[in-house]
Structure formats: C-alpha cells, structure tokens
C-alpha cells in the first residue's frame, strides 16, 4: 500500500535582512507556518510585520528600506560562496513578480531568502570583494 504524504500546513522561511553589504550587517528572522499558496506580495507584507514587531532587531534594521527579495539557498542545498548574498542568477532567484504564489516560485520548507535594498545590491555587485571593517 502506498504511503500518502501530506504537505505541511505552512512552510518555515528564514529571512536574511541585509542592512549593509560592505559591512556584512545581516540579521536573520524566521517566519513560520506561511501557506505555500501565499503570494510573494503577501510574503513581503508578512516580513514587514515581523520586522516591525520584532523586539530583537536593532533599530537600524527596522529603518532600512528593503525593496528586493532573492533566494539565498534551499534547504540542504549548497550555500553560495559569498557570505552576504548569492550573486548569481538574478533573473532566476530575485522574486520580482509579486503575484506569483510561493509554490510557483518553487519555495519550499526551510528556504533562506535575502531581503535588501536593490540600489545597495547593484553597487555591491560591481565590487563584491570589498569589505569594510571600520
């Protein structure tokens, strides 16, 4: 007899909030039980709510103008070489269509997403090895 596997009621996503690429200012937040049928736009609203209500995020992370979300890595997948962000395949990994469901963009449980300011990302991408420590 074949075993029937049910999809979980929602997926767990780790959001990597990137305040600064140069200084590698990154904080993670975890959002649990997100319905796979949610849209990317709904996910962004949920992330905004989590950022706003978080008591552990420093104020600078709450004030950053995040406007772009990109897949960093899938569960049990290979991590990118850059510790800040996956610099490859922007057209494939940046979730730009806010009407797509999470299932349509192939998000699955335990995926890691990077949330950042696109202008800062484009500037960093020109010289990704530069890192400030001051």
Coordinates of N, CA and C in Angstrom, one line a residue:
X1 N 0.8 -1.2 0.0 CA 0.0 0.0 0.0 C 0.9 1.2 0.0
X2 N 0.6 2.2 -0.9 CA 1.4 3.4 -1.0 C 1.1 4.3 0.2
X3 N 2.2 4.9 0.6 CA 2.0 5.9 1.8 C 1.8 7.2 1.2
X4 N 0.8 7.9 1.8 CA 0.4 9.2 1.3 C 1.1 10.2 2.2
X5 N 1.8 11.2 1.6 CA 2.5 12.2 2.4 C 1.7 13.5 2.2
X6 N 1.5 14.1 3.3 CA 0.8 15.4 3.2 C 1.8 16.5 3.2
X7 N 1.4 17.6 2.5 CA 2.3 18.8 2.6 C 2.0 19.5 4.0
X8 N 3.0 20.0 4.6 CA 2.8 20.7 5.8 C 1.8 21.9 5.6
X9 N 1.1 22.3 6.7 CA 0.1 23.4 6.6 C 0.8 24.7 6.2
X10 N 2.0 24.8 6.4 CA 2.8 26.0 6.1 C 4.3 25.7 6.1
X11 N 5.0 26.6 5.4 CA 6.4 26.4 5.4 C 7.1 27.4 6.3
X12 N 8.3 27.1 6.7 CA 9.2 27.9 7.5 C 10.2 28.5 6.6
X13 N 10.4 29.9 6.7 CA 11.3 30.6 5.9 C 12.2 31.4 6.8
X14 N 13.5 31.3 6.5 CA 14.5 32.2 7.2 C 14.7 33.4 6.2
X15 N 14.5 34.6 6.8 CA 14.8 35.8 6.0 C 16.1 36.5 6.5
X16 N 17.0 36.7 5.6 CA 18.3 37.3 5.9 C 18.1 38.8 5.6
X17 N 17.9 39.6 6.6 CA 17.8 41.1 6.4 C 19.2 41.6 6.2
X18 N 19.5 42.2 5.1 CA 20.8 42.7 4.8 C 20.7 44.2 4.8
X19 N 21.3 44.8 5.9 CA 21.3 46.2 6.0 C 22.5 46.9 5.2
X20 N 23.6 46.2 5.2 CA 24.8 46.7 4.6 C 25.6 45.5 4.0
X21 N 25.9 45.6 2.7 CA 26.7 44.5 2.0 C 28.1 44.7 2.4
X22 N 28.6 46.0 2.4 CA 30.0 46.2 2.6 C 30.5 45.8 4.0
X23 N 29.6 46.1 5.0 CA 30.0 45.7 6.4 C 29.4 44.4 6.8
X24 N 28.7 43.7 5.9 CA 28.1 42.4 6.2 C 27.2 42.5 7.4
X25 N 26.4 43.5 7.4 CA 25.4 43.7 8.5 C 24.1 42.9 8.1
X26 N 24.0 41.7 8.7 CA 22.9 40.8 8.4 C 22.3 40.3 9.6
X27 N 21.0 40.3 9.7 CA 20.3 39.6 10.8 C 19.2 38.7 10.2
X28 N 19.0 37.6 10.9 CA 18.0 36.6 10.4 C 16.7 36.7 11.2
X29 N 15.6 36.6 10.6 CA 14.3 36.4 11.2 C 13.7 35.1 10.6
X30 N 13.0 34.4 11.4 CA 12.3 33.2 10.9 C 10.8 33.4 11.0
X31 N 10.2 33.1 9.9 CA 8.7 33.2 9.8 C 8.2 31.8 9.6
X32 N 7.3 31.4 10.5 CA 6.8 30.0 10.5 C 5.4 30.0 9.9
X33 N 5.0 28.8 9.4 CA 3.6 28.5 9.0 C 3.1 29.4 7.9
X34 N 3.9 29.7 6.9 CA 3.5 30.5 5.8 C 2.8 29.6 4.8
X35 N 1.5 29.8 4.4 CA 0.9 29.0 3.5 C 1.6 29.0 2.1
X36 N 1.8 27.8 1.5 CA 2.5 27.8 0.2 C 1.7 28.4 -0.9
X37 N 0.4 28.7 -0.6 CA -0.4 29.3 -1.6 C -0.3 30.8 -1.5
X38 N 0.4 31.4 -0.5 CA 0.5 32.8 -0.4 C 1.3 33.3 -1.6
X39 N 1.1 34.6 -1.9 CA 1.8 35.2 -3.0 C 3.1 35.8 -2.4
X40 N 4.0 36.2 -3.3 CA 5.3 36.9 -2.9 C 4.9 38.2 -2.3
X41 N 3.9 38.9 -2.8 CA 3.5 40.2 -2.2 C 3.0 40.0 -0.8
X42 N 2.2 38.9 -0.5 CA 1.8 38.7 0.8 C 2.9 38.3 1.7
X43 N 3.9 37.6 1.2 CA 5.1 37.2 2.0 C 5.8 38.5 2.4
X44 N 6.0 39.5 1.5 CA 6.6 40.7 1.8 C 5.9 41.5 2.9
X45 N 4.6 41.5 2.9 CA 3.8 42.1 3.9 C 4.0 41.4 5.3
X46 N 4.1 40.1 5.2 CA 4.3 39.3 6.5 C 5.7 39.6 7.0
X47 N 6.7 39.8 6.1 CA 8.0 40.1 6.6 C 8.1 41.5 7.2
X48 N 7.4 42.4 6.6 CA 7.3 43.8 7.1 C 6.7 43.8 8.5
X49 N 5.7 43.0 8.7 CA 5.0 42.9 10.1 C 6.0 42.3 11.1
X50 N 6.7 41.3 10.7 CA 7.7 40.6 11.6 C 8.8 41.6 11.9
X51 N 9.3 42.4 11.0 CA 10.4 43.3 11.2 C 9.8 44.4 12.2
X52 N 8.7 44.9 12.0 CA 8.1 45.9 12.9 C 7.9 45.4 14.3
X53 N 7.4 44.2 14.5 CA 7.1 43.8 15.8 C 8.2 43.1 16.5
X54 N 9.3 42.9 15.8 CA 10.5 42.2 16.5 C 11.1 43.0 17.6
X55 N 11.3 42.4 18.7 CA 12.0 43.1 19.8 C 13.5 42.8 19.8
X56 N 14.0 41.9 18.9 CA 15.4 41.6 18.9 C 16.2 42.3 17.8
X57 N 15.5 42.9 16.9 CA 16.2 43.6 15.8 C 16.6 45.0 16.2
X58 N 17.8 45.4 16.0 CA 18.2 46.7 16.3 C 17.5 47.7 15.5
X59 N 17.3 48.9 15.9 CA 16.5 49.9 15.2 C 17.1 50.2 13.8
X60 N 18.4 50.2 13.5 CA 18.8 50.4 12.1 C 18.3 49.4 11.1
X61 N 18.1 48.1 11.6 CA 17.5 47.1 10.7 C 16.0 47.4 10.4
X62 N 15.4 48.0 11.4 CA 13.9 48.3 11.2 C 13.7 49.5 10.3
X63 N 14.7 50.4 10.2 CA 14.6 51.6 9.4 C 15.1 51.4 7.9
X64 N 15.8 50.3 7.6 CA 16.3 50.1 6.3 C 15.2 50.0 5.3
X65 N 15.4 50.5 4.1 CA 14.4 50.5 3.0 C 14.7 49.2 2.2
X66 N 14.1 48.1 2.6 CA 14.2 46.8 1.9 C 13.2 46.9 0.8
X67 N 13.6 46.5 -0.4 CA 12.7 46.5 -1.6 C 12.8 45.3 -2.5
X68 N 13.8 44.4 -2.2 CA 14.0 43.3 -3.1 C 14.2 42.0 -2.3
X69 N 13.7 40.9 -2.8 CA 13.9 39.6 -2.1 C 14.4 38.6 -3.1
X70 N 15.4 37.9 -2.6 CA 16.1 36.9 -3.5 C 16.4 35.6 -2.8
X71 N 16.3 34.5 -3.5 CA 16.6 33.2 -2.9 C 18.1 33.1 -2.6
X72 N 18.4 32.8 -1.3 CA 19.8 32.7 -1.0 C 20.2 31.2 -1.1
X73 N 19.4 30.3 -0.5 CA 19.7 28.9 -0.6 C 18.5 28.1 -0.3
X74 N 18.4 26.9 -0.8 CA 17.3 26.0 -0.5 C 17.7 25.1 0.6
X75 N 16.8 24.5 1.3 CA 17.1 23.5 2.4 C 18.0 22.4 1.9
X76 N 19.0 22.2 2.7 CA 20.0 21.1 2.4 C 20.7 21.3 1.1
X77 N 20.7 22.6 0.6 CA 21.4 22.9 -0.7 C 22.7 23.5 -0.4
X78 N 23.5 23.6 -1.5 CA 24.8 24.2 -1.4 C 24.7 25.7 -1.2
X79 N 25.5 26.2 -0.2 CA 25.5 27.6 0.1 C 26.4 28.4 -1.0
X80 N 26.0 29.6 -1.3 CA 26.8 30.4 -2.2 C 28.2 30.7 -1.6
X81 N 29.1 31.1 -2.4 CA 30.5 31.5 -2.0 C 30.5 32.8 -1.1
X82 N 29.6 33.7 -1.5 CA 29.6 35.0 -0.8 C 28.8 34.8 0.5
X83 N 29.3 35.3 1.6 CA 28.6 35.2 2.9 C 27.4 36.2 2.9
X84 N 27.5 37.2 2.1 CA 26.4 38.2 2.2 C 25.2 37.8 1.4
X85 N 25.4 37.4 0.1 CA 24.3 37.2 -0.8 C 24.7 36.3 -2.0
X86 N 23.8 35.6 -2.5 CA 24.0 34.8 -3.7 C 24.1 35.8 -4.9
X87 N 25.2 36.0 -5.5 CA 25.4 37.0 -6.6 C 25.0 36.5 -8.0
X88 N 24.7 35.2 -8.1 CA 24.4 34.6 -9.4 C 22.9 34.6 -9.7
X89 N 22.6 34.5 -11.0 CA 21.3 34.2 -11.5 C 20.2 35.1 -10.9
X90 N 20.4 36.4 -11.0 CA 19.4 37.4 -10.5 C 18.1 37.2 -11.2
X91 N 18.1 36.9 -12.5 CA 16.8 36.7 -13.2 C 16.1 35.5 -12.7
X92 N 16.8 34.5 -12.2 CA 16.1 33.3 -11.7 C 15.8 33.4 -10.2
X93 N 16.6 34.0 -9.4 CA 16.4 34.0 -7.9 C 15.8 35.2 -7.3
X94 N 15.7 36.3 -8.0 CA 15.1 37.5 -7.5 C 13.6 37.3 -7.7
X95 N 12.8 37.4 -6.7 CA 11.3 37.2 -6.8 C 10.7 38.6 -7.1
X96 N 10.6 38.9 -8.3 CA 10.1 40.2 -8.7 C 8.6 40.3 -9.0
X97 N 8.0 39.1 -9.4 CA 6.6 39.1 -9.6 C 5.8 38.9 -8.3
X98 N 5.2 39.9 -7.8 CA 4.5 39.9 -6.5 C 3.3 39.0 -6.5
X99 N 2.8 38.7 -7.7 CA 1.5 38.0 -7.8 C 1.7 36.5 -7.9
X100 N 3.0 36.0 -8.1 CA 3.3 34.6 -8.1 C 3.1 34.0 -6.7
X101 N 2.6 32.8 -6.6 CA 2.5 32.1 -5.3 C 3.9 31.5 -5.0
X102 N 4.0 31.3 -3.7 CA 5.3 30.7 -3.2 C 5.6 29.4 -3.9
X103 N 4.5 28.6 -4.2 CA 4.7 27.3 -4.8 C 5.2 27.5 -6.3
X104 N 4.6 28.6 -7.0 CA 5.0 28.9 -8.4 C 6.5 29.2 -8.5
X105 N 7.1 29.9 -7.4 CA 8.5 30.2 -7.5 C 9.3 29.2 -6.8
X106 N 8.7 28.0 -6.6 CA 9.5 26.8 -6.0 C 10.1 27.0 -4.7
X107 N 9.4 27.8 -3.8 CA 9.9 27.9 -2.4 C 9.4 26.7 -1.7
X108 N 10.2 26.2 -0.8 CA 9.9 25.0 0.0 C 10.3 25.3 1.4
X109 N 9.9 24.3 2.3 CA 10.2 24.5 3.7 C 11.7 24.6 3.9
X110 N 12.1 25.5 4.9 CA 13.5 25.8 5.3 C 14.3 26.5 4.2
X111 N 13.7 27.2 3.3 CA 14.4 28.0 2.3 C 14.9 29.3 3.0
X112 N 16.1 29.8 2.5 CA 16.6 31.1 3.1 C 16.5 32.1 2.0
X113 N 15.9 33.3 2.3 CA 15.7 34.4 1.4 C 16.5 35.6 1.9
X114 N 17.1 36.3 1.0 CA 17.8 37.6 1.3 C 16.8 38.7 1.0
X115 N 16.7 39.7 1.9 CA 15.8 40.9 1.8 C 16.7 42.1 1.9
X116 N 16.7 43.0 0.9 CA 17.7 44.0 0.8 C 17.2 45.2 0.0
X117 N 18.1 46.2 0.0 CA 17.8 47.4 -0.9 C 18.5 47.1 -2.2
X118 N 17.8 47.2 -3.3 CA 18.3 46.9 -4.6 C 19.4 47.8 -5.1
X119 N 19.3 49.1 -4.8 CA 20.4 50.0 -5.2 C 21.7 49.7 -4.5
X120 N 21.6 49.3 -3.2 CA 22.8 48.9 -2.5 C 23.4 47.6 -3.1
X121 N 22.5 46.7 -3.5 CA 23.0 45.4 -4.0 C 23.7 45.7 -5.4
X122 N 23.1 46.5 -6.2 CA 23.7 46.8 -7.5 C 25.1 47.4 -7.4
X123 N 25.2 48.3 -6.4 CA 26.5 48.9 -6.1 C 27.5 47.9 -5.6
X124 N 27.1 47.0 -4.7 CA 28.0 45.9 -4.1 C 28.4 44.9 -5.2
X125 N 27.5 44.7 -6.1 CA 27.8 43.7 -7.2 C 28.9 44.1 -8.1
X126 N 29.1 45.4 -8.2 CA 30.2 45.9 -9.0 C 31.6 45.6 -8.5
X127 N 31.7 45.5 -7.1 CA 32.9 45.1 -6.5 C 32.6 44.3 -5.2
X128 N 32.3 43.0 -5.4 CA 31.8 42.3 -4.2 C 32.8 41.8 -3.2
X129 N 34.1 42.0 -3.5 CA 35.2 41.5 -2.6 C 35.5 42.6 -1.6
X130 N 35.1 43.8 -1.8 CA 35.4 44.9 -0.9 C 34.6 44.7 0.4
X131 N 35.2 44.7 1.5 CA 34.5 44.6 2.8 C 35.1 45.6 3.8
X132 N 34.3 46.3 4.4 CA 34.8 47.3 5.4 C 34.7 46.7 6.8
X133 N 35.7 47.1 7.6 CA 35.8 46.6 9.0 C 35.8 47.7 10.0
X134 N 35.9 48.9 9.5 CA 36.0 50.1 10.5 C 34.7 50.3 11.2

